[in-house]
Short mmCIF file of C-alpha atoms in Angstrom, two decimals:
data_model
loop_
_atom_site.label_atom_id
_atom_site.label_comp_id
_atom_site.label_asym_id
_atom_site.label_seq_id
_atom_site.Cartn_x
_atom_site.Cartn_y
_atom_site.Cartn_z
CA ASP A 98 18.21 1.56 9.79
CA VAL A 99 16.92 -0.32 7.04
CA LYS A 100 18.01 0.03 3.76
CA VAL A 101 17.80 -1.22 0.14
CA THR A 102 19.99 0.29 -1.97
CA GLN A 103 19.56 0.26 -6.11
CA SER A 104 22.98 1.17 -7.91
CA SER A 105 21.30 3.63 -10.70
CA ARG A 106 18.26 6.24 -10.58
CA TYR A 107 18.34 6.44 -14.03
CA LEU A 108 19.58 4.34 -16.85
CA VAL A 109 19.52 5.17 -21.08
CA LYS A 110 20.01 1.86 -22.84
CA ARG A 111 19.51 1.00 -26.55
CA THR A 112 17.37 -1.60 -27.80
CA GLY A 113 19.14 -5.04 -27.61
CA GLU A 114 21.84 -4.17 -25.21
CA LYS A 115 21.99 -6.59 -22.25
CA VAL A 116 20.82 -4.68 -19.02
CA PHE A 117 21.85 -5.36 -15.53
CA LEU A 118 19.90 -3.70 -12.56
CA GLU A 119 21.57 -4.37 -8.85
CA CYS A 120 19.94 -4.24 -5.90
CA VAL A 121 21.61 -4.82 -2.44
CA GLN A 122 19.67 -4.76 1.27
CA ASP A 123 21.94 -4.69 4.50
CA MET A 124 19.01 -6.09 6.58
CA ASP A 125 19.93 -9.68 6.11
CA HIS A 126 16.64 -10.45 4.54
CA GLU A 127 16.10 -13.90 2.91
CA ASN A 128 13.41 -12.46 0.50
CA MET A 129 13.92 -9.84 -2.20
CA PHE A 130 11.64 -8.80 -5.04
CA TRP A 131 11.86 -7.16 -8.55
CA TYR A 132 8.63 -5.01 -9.78
CA ARG A 133 7.79 -2.95 -12.57
CA GLN A 134 6.06 0.29 -12.12
CA ASP A 135 3.72 1.55 -15.35
CA PRO A 136 1.14 4.38 -14.81
CA GLY A 137 -2.07 2.91 -14.25
CA LEU A 138 -0.92 -0.25 -13.51
CA GLY A 139 0.58 0.05 -10.32
CA LEU A 140 3.43 -2.03 -9.10
CA ARG A 141 3.76 -5.67 -11.22
CA LEU A 142 6.14 -8.61 -9.76
CA ILE A 143 8.42 -9.77 -12.10
CA TYR A 144 10.78 -12.31 -10.01
CA PHE A 145 11.24 -12.87 -6.49
CA SER A 146 14.00 -14.70 -4.43
CA TYR A 147 13.74 -16.54 -1.00
CA ASP A 148 16.96 -17.81 -0.53
CA VAL A 149 20.13 -17.73 -2.34
CA LYS A 150 20.65 -19.25 -5.41
CA MET A 151 16.66 -19.80 -5.36
CA LYS A 152 14.48 -17.59 -7.54
CA GLU A 153 10.57 -17.90 -8.71
CA LYS A 154 8.69 -16.33 -11.71
CA GLY A 155 6.26 -13.37 -10.61
CA ASP A 156 3.43 -12.37 -12.55
CA ILE A 157 5.23 -10.59 -15.78
CA PRO A 158 8.82 -12.30 -16.13
CA GLU A 159 8.95 -12.66 -19.87
CA GLY A 160 11.84 -10.88 -21.15
CA TYR A 161 13.78 -11.01 -17.75
CA SER A 162 15.96 -13.19 -15.75
CA VAL A 163 17.30 -12.85 -12.32
CA SER A 164 20.59 -13.74 -10.41
CA ARG A 165 21.08 -14.21 -6.49
CA GLU A 166 24.57 -15.37 -5.66
CA LYS A 167 24.84 -13.57 -2.15
CA LYS A 168 22.11 -13.02 0.29
CA GLU A 169 22.31 -9.32 0.28
CA ARG A 170 22.47 -8.71 -3.52
CA PHE A 171 19.48 -9.43 -6.20
CA SER A 172 19.86 -8.70 -9.91
CA LEU A 173 17.57 -8.34 -12.47
CA ILE A 174 18.74 -8.67 -16.26
CA LEU A 175 17.41 -7.49 -19.54
CA GLU A 176 18.62 -10.04 -21.92
CA SER A 177 18.33 -8.20 -25.02
CA ALA A 178 16.25 -4.83 -24.07
CA SER A 179 13.45 -3.67 -25.67
CA THR A 180 11.42 -0.29 -26.05
CA ASN A 181 8.60 -2.04 -23.85
CA GLN A 182 10.64 -2.56 -20.92
CA THR A 183 11.21 1.28 -20.21
CA SER A 184 9.57 1.61 -16.71
CA MET A 185 10.28 2.53 -13.22
CA TYR A 186 12.13 -0.91 -11.64
CA LEU A 187 11.76 -1.14 -7.77
CA CYS A 188 13.36 -3.65 -5.63
CA ALA A 189 12.33 -4.62 -2.43
CA SER A 190 12.96 -7.29 0.57
CA SER A 191 11.70 -8.69 3.60
CA PRO A 192 12.58 -11.25 6.12
CA ARG A 193 11.01 -15.02 5.87
CA THR A 194 9.54 -14.99 9.46
CA GLY A 195 7.46 -12.47 11.47
CA SER A 196 7.20 -9.26 9.83
CA VAL A 197 5.73 -9.17 6.49
CA ILE A 198 6.49 -5.57 5.74
CA GLN A 199 8.68 -5.19 2.29
CA TYR A 200 11.02 -2.30 2.28
CA PHE A 201 11.85 -0.70 -0.94
CA GLY A 202 14.68 0.93 -2.83
CA ALA A 203 14.33 4.30 -4.41
CA GLY A 204 13.57 2.79 -8.04
CA THR A 205 15.39 2.78 -11.17
CA ARG A 206 13.60 4.56 -14.24
CA LEU A 207 15.18 2.87 -17.22
CA SER A 208 14.46 4.22 -20.59
CA VAL A 209 15.21 1.96 -23.57
CA LEU A 210 15.57 3.63 -27.08
CA ALA B 64 -5.49 -14.98 -7.67
CA GLN B 65 -5.91 -11.71 -5.58
CA LYS B 66 -6.91 -8.51 -7.06
CA ILE B 67 -6.71 -4.99 -5.35
CA THR B 68 -9.06 -2.11 -6.82
CA GLN B 69 -8.33 1.72 -6.02
CA THR B 70 -11.21 3.71 -7.98
CA GLN B 71 -9.96 6.82 -7.25
CA PRO B 72 -7.60 8.04 -9.67
CA GLY B 73 -6.81 11.52 -8.16
CA MET B 74 -7.83 13.34 -4.69
CA PHE B 75 -7.83 16.53 -3.42
CA VAL B 76 -7.86 17.45 0.17
CA GLN B 77 -7.46 21.19 2.46
CA GLU B 78 -4.52 21.02 4.71
CA LYS B 79 -5.49 19.66 7.96
CA GLU B 80 -8.60 18.11 7.01
CA ALA B 81 -8.79 14.41 6.96
CA VAL B 82 -9.20 12.27 3.67
CA THR B 83 -10.03 8.54 2.81
CA LEU B 84 -8.53 6.73 -0.28
CA ASP B 85 -10.36 3.79 -1.15
CA CYS B 86 -9.22 0.11 -1.69
CA THR B 87 -11.20 -2.77 -2.06
CA TYR B 88 -9.54 -6.37 -2.53
CA ASP B 89 -10.64 -9.64 -3.81
CA THR B 90 -8.82 -12.83 -2.37
CA SER B 91 -9.95 -16.54 -1.83
CA ASP B 92 -7.53 -16.96 0.87
CA PRO B 93 -8.55 -17.11 4.31
CA SER B 94 -5.32 -15.48 5.57
CA TYR B 95 -4.03 -12.35 4.20
CA GLY B 96 -2.33 -9.00 4.82
CA LEU B 97 -3.31 -5.73 3.37
CA PHE B 98 -0.73 -2.70 3.19
CA TRP B 99 -0.78 0.86 2.49
CA TYR B 100 2.25 2.56 0.77
CA LYS B 101 3.29 6.13 0.33
CA GLN B 102 5.12 7.15 -3.46
CA PRO B 103 6.53 10.67 -2.90
CA SER B 104 7.39 12.12 -6.37
CA SER B 105 11.20 11.18 -5.49
CA GLY B 106 10.11 7.24 -6.02
CA GLU B 107 10.96 5.82 -3.01
CA MET B 108 7.94 3.31 -1.58
CA ILE B 109 7.19 3.99 2.11
CA PHE B 110 5.15 1.58 4.22
CA LEU B 111 2.63 3.44 6.27
CA ILE B 112 0.40 0.69 7.93
CA TYR B 113 -0.34 -3.14 7.85
CA GLN B 114 -3.69 -4.99 8.74
CA GLY B 115 -4.10 -8.69 9.24
CA SER B 116 -7.00 -10.31 7.97
CA TYR B 117 -7.58 -11.75 11.69
CA ASP B 118 -6.55 -8.80 13.35
CA GLN B 119 -9.91 -7.44 15.27
CA GLN B 120 -8.68 -3.92 15.67
CA ASN B 121 -8.37 -1.34 12.84
CA ALA B 122 -4.67 -0.71 12.28
CA THR B 123 -3.53 2.74 13.42
CA GLU B 124 -0.08 4.37 13.17
CA GLY B 125 -0.06 8.36 14.21
CA ARG B 126 -2.19 10.09 11.60
CA TYR B 127 -2.97 6.93 9.51
CA SER B 128 -5.51 4.59 10.20
CA LEU B 129 -7.11 1.59 8.05
CA ASN B 130 -10.56 1.16 7.68
CA PHE B 131 -10.78 -2.80 7.38
CA GLN B 132 -14.43 -3.90 6.48
CA LYS B 133 -13.77 -7.62 6.06
CA ALA B 134 -17.37 -8.37 5.05
CA ARG B 135 -16.90 -5.51 2.32
CA LYS B 136 -13.61 -6.38 1.43
CA SER B 137 -12.44 -2.91 1.80
CA ALA B 138 -9.18 -1.34 3.50
CA ASN B 139 -9.55 1.70 3.37
CA LEU B 140 -6.59 4.27 4.50
CA VAL B 141 -7.60 7.50 6.43
CA ILE B 142 -5.19 10.33 6.64
CA SER B 143 -6.31 12.76 9.58
CA ALA B 144 -5.07 16.40 9.62
CA SER B 145 -3.65 16.17 6.28
CA GLN B 146 0.02 18.13 5.68
CA LEU B 147 1.52 19.59 2.48
CA GLY B 148 3.74 16.52 2.67
CA ASP B 149 1.02 13.79 2.52
CA SER B 150 0.73 15.00 -1.24
CA ALA B 151 2.19 11.70 -2.86
CA MET B 152 0.95 8.43 -4.83
CA TYR B 153 -0.74 6.04 -2.27
CA PHE B 154 -0.90 2.52 -2.95
CA CYS B 155 -3.09 -0.25 -1.46
CA ALA B 156 -1.54 -3.75 -1.37
CA ILE B 157 -2.55 -7.40 -0.63
CA THR B 158 -0.39 -10.36 0.27
CA MET B 159 -1.74 -13.86 1.31
CA ASN B 160 -0.75 -15.89 4.28
CA ALA B 161 -0.02 -12.94 6.27
CA GLY B 162 1.94 -13.82 9.67
CA GLY B 163 4.06 -16.96 9.94
CA THR B 164 6.38 -18.06 7.18
CA SER B 165 5.50 -16.53 4.08
CA TYR B 166 7.26 -15.12 0.67
CA GLY B 167 5.17 -12.18 1.18
CA LYS B 168 4.34 -11.41 -2.69
CA LEU B 169 2.20 -8.49 -2.54
CA THR B 170 -0.39 -7.36 -5.30
CA PHE B 171 -0.57 -3.77 -5.80
CA GLY B 172 -3.60 -1.70 -6.78
CA GLN B 173 -3.28 0.96 -9.66
CA GLY B 174 -2.41 3.91 -6.81
CA THR B 175 -4.49 7.21 -6.16
CA ILE B 176 -2.64 10.59 -6.46
CA LEU B 177 -3.27 12.98 -3.36
CA THR B 178 -2.71 16.52 -3.55
CA VAL B 179 -2.94 18.63 -0.36
CA HIS B 180 -3.71 22.52 -0.69
CA PRO B 181 -2.86 24.80 1.56
#
């Protein structure tokens, strides 16, 4: 059974803190994605990675960075958290070839106070 | 750029009845794929159904079917025989270069909240 695991379901951080959101997949997928979900806006792509150490900006990368040192792990980093980064964050993975289906984690609800 | 529009913020349906959730899309790419995902209140995104732009037949997966009208650029989700467990947020999404080698980046719509009444 496919599995994408996000390390935290809920996080509360303070403005200015450095925040790490971790995502691990066990399906040997090449592609991994970070999305942000806000009411009325759907999901928006922050960053994605198509291989180890490779990354590309999505639609809303400002204020975020990512790290992919191992194939199974993709981290989203908020260098200096701000209140407008309070949101639901979803990680997903997919294989490079064949199926284009993305498999999602359960999400992390981040509150920045 | 690709765009997905879901015009129904909320929909209500009686248990055991069918319901259609609307989705229109805009893309200049000749090859693309369309998805529907379900998001229950617990938060995880569950894949429901996929339609490739060159697929001749409408996709079906159990009680879910995708009414694909290419000329109208619509990809409506039809849920037959609704169940209480179908109450959730539903998202339509599009990716370009469906099939073959693709990074598979998805562009999502705003979502539709479906409520199934007993």
